[in-house]
mmCIF file of C-alpha atoms in Angstrom:
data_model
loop_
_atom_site.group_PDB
_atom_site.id
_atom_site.type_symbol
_atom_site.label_atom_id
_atom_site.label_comp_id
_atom_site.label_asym_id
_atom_site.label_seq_id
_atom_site.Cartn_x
_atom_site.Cartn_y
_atom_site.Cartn_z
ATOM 1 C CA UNK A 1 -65.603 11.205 -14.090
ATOM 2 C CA UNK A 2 -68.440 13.320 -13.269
ATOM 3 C CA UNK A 3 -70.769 14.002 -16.183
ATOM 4 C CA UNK A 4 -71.818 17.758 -17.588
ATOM 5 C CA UNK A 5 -75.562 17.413 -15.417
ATOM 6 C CA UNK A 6 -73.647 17.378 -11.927
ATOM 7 C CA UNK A 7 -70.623 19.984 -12.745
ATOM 8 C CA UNK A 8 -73.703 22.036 -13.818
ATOM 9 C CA UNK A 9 -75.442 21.603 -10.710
ATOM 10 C CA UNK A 10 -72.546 21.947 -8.860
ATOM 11 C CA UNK A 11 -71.439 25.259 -10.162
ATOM 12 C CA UNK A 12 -75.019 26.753 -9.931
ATOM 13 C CA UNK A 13 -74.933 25.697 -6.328
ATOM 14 C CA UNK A 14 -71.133 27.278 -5.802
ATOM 15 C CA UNK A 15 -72.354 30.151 -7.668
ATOM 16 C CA UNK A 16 -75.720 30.338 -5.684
ATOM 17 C CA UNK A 17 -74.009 30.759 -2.213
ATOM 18 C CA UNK A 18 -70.995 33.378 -3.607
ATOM 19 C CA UNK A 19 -74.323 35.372 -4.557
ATOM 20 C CA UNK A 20 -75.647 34.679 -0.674
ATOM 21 C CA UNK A 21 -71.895 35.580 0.407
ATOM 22 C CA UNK A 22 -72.057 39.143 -1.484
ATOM 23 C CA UNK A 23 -75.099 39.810 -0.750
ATOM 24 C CA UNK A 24 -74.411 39.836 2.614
ATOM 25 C CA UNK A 25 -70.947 41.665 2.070
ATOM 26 C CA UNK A 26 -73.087 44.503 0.973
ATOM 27 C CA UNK A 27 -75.008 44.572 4.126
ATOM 28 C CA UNK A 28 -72.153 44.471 6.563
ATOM 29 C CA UNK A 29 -70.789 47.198 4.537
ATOM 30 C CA UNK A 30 -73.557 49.195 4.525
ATOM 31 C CA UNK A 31 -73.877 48.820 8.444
ATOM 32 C CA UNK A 32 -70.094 49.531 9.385
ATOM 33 C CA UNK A 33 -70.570 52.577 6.799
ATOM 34 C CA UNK A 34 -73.541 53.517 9.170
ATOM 35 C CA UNK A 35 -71.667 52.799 12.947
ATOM 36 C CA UNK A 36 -68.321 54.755 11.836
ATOM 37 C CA UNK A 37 -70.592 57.483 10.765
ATOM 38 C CA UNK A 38 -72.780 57.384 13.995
ATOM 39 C CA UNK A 39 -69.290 57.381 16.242
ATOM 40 C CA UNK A 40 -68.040 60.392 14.218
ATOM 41 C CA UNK A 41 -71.414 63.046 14.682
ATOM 42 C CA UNK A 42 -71.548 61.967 17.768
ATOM 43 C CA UNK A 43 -68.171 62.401 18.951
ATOM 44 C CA UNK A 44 -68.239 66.083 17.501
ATOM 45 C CA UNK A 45 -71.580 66.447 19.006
ATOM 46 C CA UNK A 46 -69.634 65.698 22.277
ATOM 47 C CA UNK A 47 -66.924 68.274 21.289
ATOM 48 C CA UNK A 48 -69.743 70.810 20.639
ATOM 49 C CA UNK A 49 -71.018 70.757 23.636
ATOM 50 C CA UNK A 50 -67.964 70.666 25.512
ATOM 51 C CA UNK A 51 -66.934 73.887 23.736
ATOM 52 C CA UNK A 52 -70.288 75.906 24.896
ATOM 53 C CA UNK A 53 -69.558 75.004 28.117
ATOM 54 C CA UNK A 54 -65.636 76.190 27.753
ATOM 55 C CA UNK A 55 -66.511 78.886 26.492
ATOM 56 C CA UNK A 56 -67.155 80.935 29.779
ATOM 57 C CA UNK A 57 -63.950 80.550 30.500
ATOM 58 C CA UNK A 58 -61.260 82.477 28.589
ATOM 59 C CA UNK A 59 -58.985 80.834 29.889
ATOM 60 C CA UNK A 60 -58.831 77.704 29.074
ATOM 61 C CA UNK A 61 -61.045 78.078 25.658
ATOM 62 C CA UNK A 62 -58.228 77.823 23.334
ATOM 63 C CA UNK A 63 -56.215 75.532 25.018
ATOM 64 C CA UNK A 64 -59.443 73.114 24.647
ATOM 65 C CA UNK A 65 -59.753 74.083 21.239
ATOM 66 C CA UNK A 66 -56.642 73.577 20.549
ATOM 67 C CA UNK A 67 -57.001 69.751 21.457
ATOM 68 C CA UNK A 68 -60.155 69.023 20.786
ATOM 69 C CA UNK A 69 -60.245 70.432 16.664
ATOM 70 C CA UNK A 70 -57.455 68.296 15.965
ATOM 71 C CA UNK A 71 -58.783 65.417 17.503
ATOM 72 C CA UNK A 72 -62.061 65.698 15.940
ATOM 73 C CA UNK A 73 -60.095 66.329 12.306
ATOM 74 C CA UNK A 74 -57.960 63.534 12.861
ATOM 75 C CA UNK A 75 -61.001 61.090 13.511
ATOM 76 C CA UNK A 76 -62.819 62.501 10.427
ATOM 77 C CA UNK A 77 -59.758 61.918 7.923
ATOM 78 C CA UNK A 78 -59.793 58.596 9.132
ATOM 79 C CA UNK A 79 -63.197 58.034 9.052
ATOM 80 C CA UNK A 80 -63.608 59.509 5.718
ATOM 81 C CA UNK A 81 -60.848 57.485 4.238
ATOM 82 C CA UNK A 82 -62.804 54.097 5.592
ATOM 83 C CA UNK A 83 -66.048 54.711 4.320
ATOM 84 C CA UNK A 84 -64.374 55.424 0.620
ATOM 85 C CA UNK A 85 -62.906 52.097 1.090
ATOM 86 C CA UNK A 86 -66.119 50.489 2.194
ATOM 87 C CA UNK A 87 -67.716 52.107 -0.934
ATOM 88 C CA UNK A 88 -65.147 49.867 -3.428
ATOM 89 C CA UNK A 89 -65.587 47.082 -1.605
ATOM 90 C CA UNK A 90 -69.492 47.351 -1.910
ATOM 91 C CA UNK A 91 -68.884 47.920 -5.295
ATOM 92 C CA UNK A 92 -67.168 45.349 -5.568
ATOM 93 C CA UNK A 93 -69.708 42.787 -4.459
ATOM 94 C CA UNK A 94 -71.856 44.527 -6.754
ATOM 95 C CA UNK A 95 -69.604 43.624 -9.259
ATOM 96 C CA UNK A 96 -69.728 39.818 -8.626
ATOM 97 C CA UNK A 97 -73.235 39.782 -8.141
ATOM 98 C CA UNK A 98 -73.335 40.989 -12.004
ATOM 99 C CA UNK A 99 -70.782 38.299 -12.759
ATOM 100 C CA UNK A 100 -73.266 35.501 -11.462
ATOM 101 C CA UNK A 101 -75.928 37.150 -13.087
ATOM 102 C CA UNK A 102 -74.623 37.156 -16.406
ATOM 103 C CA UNK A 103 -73.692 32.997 -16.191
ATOM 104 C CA UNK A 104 -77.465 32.346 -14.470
ATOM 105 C CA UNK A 105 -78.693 34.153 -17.844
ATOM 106 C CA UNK A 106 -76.793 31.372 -19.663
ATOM 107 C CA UNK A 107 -79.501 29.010 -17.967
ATOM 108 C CA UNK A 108 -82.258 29.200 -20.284
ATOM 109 C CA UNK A 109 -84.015 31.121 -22.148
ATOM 110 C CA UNK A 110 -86.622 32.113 -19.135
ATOM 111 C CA UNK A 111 -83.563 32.937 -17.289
ATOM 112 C CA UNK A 112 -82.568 35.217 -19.606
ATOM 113 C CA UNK A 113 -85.305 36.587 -18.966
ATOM 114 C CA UNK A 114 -85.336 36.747 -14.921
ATOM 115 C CA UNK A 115 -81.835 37.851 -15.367
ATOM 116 C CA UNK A 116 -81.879 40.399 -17.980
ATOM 117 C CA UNK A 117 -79.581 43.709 -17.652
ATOM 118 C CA UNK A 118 -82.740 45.669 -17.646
ATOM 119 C CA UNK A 119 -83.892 43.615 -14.213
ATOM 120 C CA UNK A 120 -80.439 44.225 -12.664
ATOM 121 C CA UNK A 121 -78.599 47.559 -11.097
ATOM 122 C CA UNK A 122 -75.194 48.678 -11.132
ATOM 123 C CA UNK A 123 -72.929 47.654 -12.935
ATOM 124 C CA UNK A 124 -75.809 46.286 -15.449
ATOM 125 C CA UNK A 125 -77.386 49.201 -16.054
ATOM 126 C CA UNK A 126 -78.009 52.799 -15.392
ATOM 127 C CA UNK A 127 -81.460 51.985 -13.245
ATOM 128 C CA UNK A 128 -79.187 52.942 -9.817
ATOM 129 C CA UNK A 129 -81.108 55.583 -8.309
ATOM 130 C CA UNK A 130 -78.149 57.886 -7.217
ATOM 131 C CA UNK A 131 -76.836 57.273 -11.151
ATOM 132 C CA UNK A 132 -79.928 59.186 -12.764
ATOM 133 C CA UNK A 133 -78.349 62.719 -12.262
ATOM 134 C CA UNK A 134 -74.867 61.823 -13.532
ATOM 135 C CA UNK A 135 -71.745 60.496 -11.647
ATOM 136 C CA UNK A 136 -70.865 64.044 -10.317
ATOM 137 C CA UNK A 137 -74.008 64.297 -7.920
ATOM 138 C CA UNK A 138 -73.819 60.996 -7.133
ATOM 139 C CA UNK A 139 -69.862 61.626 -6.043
ATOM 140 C CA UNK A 140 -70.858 64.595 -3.778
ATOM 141 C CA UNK A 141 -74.427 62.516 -2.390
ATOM 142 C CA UNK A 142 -72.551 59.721 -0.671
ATOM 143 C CA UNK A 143 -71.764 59.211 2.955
ATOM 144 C CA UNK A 144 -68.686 59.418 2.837
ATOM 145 C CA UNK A 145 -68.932 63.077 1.522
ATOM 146 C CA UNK A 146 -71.329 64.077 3.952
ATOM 147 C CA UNK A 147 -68.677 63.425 6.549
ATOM 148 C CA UNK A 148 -65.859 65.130 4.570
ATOM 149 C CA UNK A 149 -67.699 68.173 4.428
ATOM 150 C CA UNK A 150 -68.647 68.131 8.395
ATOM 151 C CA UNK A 151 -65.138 67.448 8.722
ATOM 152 C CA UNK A 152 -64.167 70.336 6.271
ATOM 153 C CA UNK A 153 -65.853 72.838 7.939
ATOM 154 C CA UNK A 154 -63.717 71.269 11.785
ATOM 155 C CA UNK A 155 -60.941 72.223 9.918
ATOM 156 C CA UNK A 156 -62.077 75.539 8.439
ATOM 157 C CA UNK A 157 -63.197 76.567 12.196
ATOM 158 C CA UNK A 158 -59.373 75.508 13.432
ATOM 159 C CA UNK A 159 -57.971 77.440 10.828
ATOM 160 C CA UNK A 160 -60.109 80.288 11.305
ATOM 161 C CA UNK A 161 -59.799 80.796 14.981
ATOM 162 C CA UNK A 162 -55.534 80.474 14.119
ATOM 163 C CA UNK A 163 -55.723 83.241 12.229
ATOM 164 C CA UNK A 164 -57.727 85.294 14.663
ATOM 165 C CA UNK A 165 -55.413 84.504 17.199
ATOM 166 C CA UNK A 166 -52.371 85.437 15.457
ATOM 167 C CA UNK A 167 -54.017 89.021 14.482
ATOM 168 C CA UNK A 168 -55.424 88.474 11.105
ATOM 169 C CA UNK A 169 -58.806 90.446 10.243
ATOM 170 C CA UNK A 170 -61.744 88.963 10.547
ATOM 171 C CA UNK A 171 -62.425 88.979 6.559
ATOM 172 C CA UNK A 172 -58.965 87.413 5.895
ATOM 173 C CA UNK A 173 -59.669 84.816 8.667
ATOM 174 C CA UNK A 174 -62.842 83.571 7.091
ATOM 175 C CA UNK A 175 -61.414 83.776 3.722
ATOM 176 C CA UNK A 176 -58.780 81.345 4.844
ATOM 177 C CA UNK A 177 -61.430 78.979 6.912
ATOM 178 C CA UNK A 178 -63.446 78.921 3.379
ATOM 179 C CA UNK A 179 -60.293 78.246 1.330
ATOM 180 C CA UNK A 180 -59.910 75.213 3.360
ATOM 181 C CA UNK A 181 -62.887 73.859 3.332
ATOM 182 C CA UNK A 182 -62.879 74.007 -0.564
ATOM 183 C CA UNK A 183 -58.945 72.749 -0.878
ATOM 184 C CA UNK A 184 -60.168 69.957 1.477
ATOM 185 C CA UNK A 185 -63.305 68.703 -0.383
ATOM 186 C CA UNK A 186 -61.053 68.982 -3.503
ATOM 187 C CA UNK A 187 -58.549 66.390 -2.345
ATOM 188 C CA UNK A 188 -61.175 64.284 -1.178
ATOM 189 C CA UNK A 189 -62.877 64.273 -4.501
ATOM 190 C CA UNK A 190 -59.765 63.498 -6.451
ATOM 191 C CA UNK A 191 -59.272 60.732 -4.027
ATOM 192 C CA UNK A 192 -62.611 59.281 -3.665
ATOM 193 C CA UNK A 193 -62.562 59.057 -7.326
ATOM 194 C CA UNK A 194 -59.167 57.826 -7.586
ATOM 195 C CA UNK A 195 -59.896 54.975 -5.237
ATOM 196 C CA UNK A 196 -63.222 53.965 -7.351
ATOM 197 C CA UNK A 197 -61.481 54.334 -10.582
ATOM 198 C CA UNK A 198 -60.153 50.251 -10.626
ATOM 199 C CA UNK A 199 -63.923 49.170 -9.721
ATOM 200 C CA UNK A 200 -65.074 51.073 -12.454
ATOM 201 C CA UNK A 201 -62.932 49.655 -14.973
ATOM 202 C CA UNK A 202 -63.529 45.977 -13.710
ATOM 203 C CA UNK A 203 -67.443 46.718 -14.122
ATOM 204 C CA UNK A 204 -67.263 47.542 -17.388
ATOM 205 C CA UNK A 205 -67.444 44.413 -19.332
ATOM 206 C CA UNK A 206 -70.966 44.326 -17.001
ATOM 207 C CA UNK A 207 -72.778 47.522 -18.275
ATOM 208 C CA UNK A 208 -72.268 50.296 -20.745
ATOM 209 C CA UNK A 209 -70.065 53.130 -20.373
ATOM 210 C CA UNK A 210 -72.627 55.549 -19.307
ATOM 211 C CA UNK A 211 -74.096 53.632 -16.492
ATOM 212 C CA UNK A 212 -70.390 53.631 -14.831
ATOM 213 C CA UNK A 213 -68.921 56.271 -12.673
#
């Protein structure tokens, strides 16, 4: 039977590479957060310009619109949707990281030092940058936001141009394009919330309540 030295050693080492493996969860995260975001502005980009050039033609303007809005919508909800999910799961590697950090404190006392909650970032403490203004701001500063908003405003420009073509005033038509961009970013709120609110509660036990979201 193996005595307490080696199990030591060989949980710091298992513990050592889960904190490599996390580490670089968050990165890959953090770069398929950036490519899905890339391949969304630039496919509207693409739809922008497509429109400006459709546009001469009367035609065949709403037709194309008629596709291309959707299409663009579509790939926004979906996108949207992914990079809330790649949120929790960076949180969640945050999350283990703290979980390793709190046994490596165990160490000694000079690792309680190295180690401290004060040295560490979410879910340790409230030292996370986008945490300083409050949980709301840092809610409506993510990616993931940005993009609902773009996407938002697809949708409030489809809705819009409906309403103009079935013979609604101009007024009415923008009030209904602005009423969907704001019932829009609502649900995505609720939901982006909703979808962080387990992650929260399993980061708890690793920082106070205020440094949560």
């Amino acid at each position: 039977m193996a005595d307490t030295p080696t199990l030591n050693t060989a949980l710091l080492t298992a513990l050592t590479t889960e904190h490599f493996v996390q580490q670089t969860a968050i990165s890959t995260s953090i770069s398929e957060m950036a490519s899905r975001t890339s391949i969304y502005i630039m496919s509207l980009s693409s739809a922008l310009v497509a429109t400006g050039f459709v546009t001469q033609s009367s035609e065949f303007f709403l037709p194309f619109v008629a596709v291309v809005l959707p299409s663009i919508f579509l790939l926004g909800t979906f996108t949207v949707l992914r990079l809330v999910d790649i949120a929790a799961e960076n949180m969640q590697a945050h999350i283990g990281i703290a979980r390793i950090r709190a046994y490596y404190r165990t160490l000694d006392d000079e690792a309680a030092f190295q180690f401290s909650k004060e040295f560490g970032r979410w879910p340790e403490n409230d030292a996370e940058p986008s945490l300083r203004t409050g949980p709301l701001l840092a809610y409506l500063t993510t990616a993931a936001t940005m993009i609902a908003f773009v996407n938002a405003l697809v949708a409030a420009a489809g809705v819009t141009l409906l309403a103009l073509r079935v013979g609604a005033d101009l007024m009415l038509a923008l009030c209904l394009g602005a009423g969907t961009t704001t019932g829009l970013m609502t649900l995505f709120y609720l939901h982006q919330r909703l979808r962080t609110k387990g992650m929260v509660r399993i980061a708890k036990p690793y920082g106070s309540e205020k440094s949560v979201l």
